[in-house]
Amino acid sequence: MEKQTKLEILEQRGSSSTDMDDAAAWVSQQGQDIDPVVERRVRRKIDMFFMPTFIIGYGLVYYDKAILGSASLFGMTADLHLSVVVNATTKPPTTSTQRLSWATALFYFGMLAGLYPMTLLAPHTLRSPVYTGWLTISQGAIAMCTAAVTTHQGLYAQRFCLGFVESVIPTTFMTIISSYYTQQEQAFRQSWWFSSTGVFTIVGGALSYGFAQIKSGDLKKWQYIYIFAGALTVLYGLFCFTIPDSPMDAWFLTKEEKIVAVERLRSSQTGVRNHKIKLQHVKNAFLDPKFPLIFIMMATAYTVNGAVSGFGPLIVSTFGWSVLDSILWQFPLGGIVLIFILLTGYISSKRTGLIIIQLVLCTLPVIAGCAMIWRSTWSHRAAVPVVGYTLIGFFGPVVGLIIVAGMSNVAGQTKKGLMASNIFVAYCVGNIVGPNLIKTQTKSRHYPELWLGLIICYCILIITCVVWYFYLKRENARRERMDLQDEGRDEMAFKDLDDSDNKHFRYVL
């Protein structure tokens, strides 16, 4: 393809303006033909760097917060007084784990405090490798400090700080993926990094099982787990300084490959990178019906995780299984999360129009699993509630598809950052609500508030998905009727317009 130097293109446009996408300095206004062989090579290089990097990174981030469930079985509940006797006259005494619920929820309050300011300000003041690296190192250090906590109040503070520094890490992953891949490719790639929740549910369970074998030492088992997990995260944080935040900075691509990496994104109209906060994008985001819809979808979907990540092993232990058995039962749940996140993402990348259909289908096993746990007999080592618990793992592909639906259907750097923040604010809300549906006083009745609450949430999710589908379908049809000239399409691609203003943008279903 015919190439122009970066300087020549800048001179052509007088492009000192920060309104343009940074990619505009690398390609001409009109689309150029790309050698398919070169494009495949570029995409393969991008995959080989980012997929392992983000899978390991988000897996460690997830592990740092999710090990609370295993730690509670290894003595943390007693050591930090997270379980309190509320009625000593009953046999056995009635206890409350409300403090554990708050320890779980305060992590997400910390995320809420950091999400919007850090997601908007950090990418526009610092380069992604800088702030991602330092925040990841900070997260690892805070995780290791958990071993020094001696009271439930100290755990509350630790969890809040952990959530605050983590807030920008997953949103950065989401926006970087959207800056390297086309709309169709994003489905599988967003699924890849999010599938690490399944991988590390299994890996974390195996590690917890290993730490359970420790019989001596000056520390408690749960303290060893946090020190180990935090140290791994610190090491990953050092590697984060090498992550390029756009194709133009990708050190593993040649100059020719960088141009191809940018040019191939033109058709999606999603843009690559811009460091200016645009108030027009902010205004359009607040007026965009997609934002409240995706918020409801994510918040209702993630109520399950709030309960499972903090209380999963504890819930399974009430089915008559030992501490170690309860940890091992996390393996099939993690397997469901891993396999079906990748499968649904792959299908979405190969066939258009299936994101929402798959999403609705994956909600059904979650509803069935909740009903099975709630209404089955909890006899010693009962099989039915454990099968139901495993089926709940389908919340993984549900959430993965919501991320794909949200991030594939926005354009413009500021608006993409707002969508990523919107998704994870909803993620926090769901994770705060979930643990507080668990009332240990109702254990004899199988925690009815929890399972009924989750079923209601997933019914709301299904209704919202239907509204989302028909809204985007109608919007695409409206734009098709505009009969826009294709000649202007190429020029609009790298002007950092959001999807509301760029009528050449098409939404994926």
CSV table of N, CA, C and O in Angstrom, one decimal, residues 52 141 156 174 244 303 308 358 360:
chain,number,residue,atom,x,y,z
A,52,PRO,N,-1.7,-13.5,26.5
A,52,PRO,CA,-1.1,-14.1,27.8
A,52,PRO,C,-0.9,-13.0,28.8
A,52,PRO,O,-1.1,-13.2,30.0
A,141,ALA,N,1.3,-5.0,46.9
A,141,ALA,CA,1.8,-4.7,48.2
A,141,ALA,C,0.7,-4.7,49.2
A,141,ALA,O,0.8,-5.1,50.4
A,156,TYR,N,-11.2,-4.3,56.8
A,156,TYR,CA,-12.1,-3.3,56.1
A,156,TYR,C,-11.2,-2.3,55.3
A,156,TYR,O,-11.5,-2.0,54.2
A,174,MET,N,-9.7,-3.2,29.0
A,174,MET,CA,-10.8,-3.2,28.1
A,174,MET,C,-10.6,-2.1,27.0
A,174,MET,O,-10.8,-2.4,25.8
A,244,PRO,N,2.4,-1.5,25.6
A,244,PRO,CA,2.1,-0.4,24.8
A,244,PRO,C,0.6,-0.1,24.8
A,244,PRO,O,-0.2,-1.1,24.7
A,303,THR,N,-24.3,-9.9,40.7
A,303,THR,CA,-24.8,-10.3,42.1
A,303,THR,C,-24.3,-11.7,42.4
A,303,THR,O,-24.0,-12.0,43.6
A,308,VAL,N,-20.5,-15.7,45.4
A,308,VAL,CA,-19.6,-16.8,45.2
A,308,VAL,C,-18.2,-16.5,45.5
A,308,VAL,O,-17.5,-17.4,46.2
A,358,GLN,N,-26.8,-15.4,22.8
A,358,GLN,CA,-26.0,-16.3,23.7
A,358,GLN,C,-26.1,-15.8,25.1
A,358,GLN,O,-26.1,-16.6,26.0
A,360,VAL,N,-28.6,-14.3,26.7
A,360,VAL,CA,-29.8,-14.8,27.3
A,360,VAL,C,-29.8,-16.3,27.6
A,360,VAL,O,-30.2,-16.8,28.6
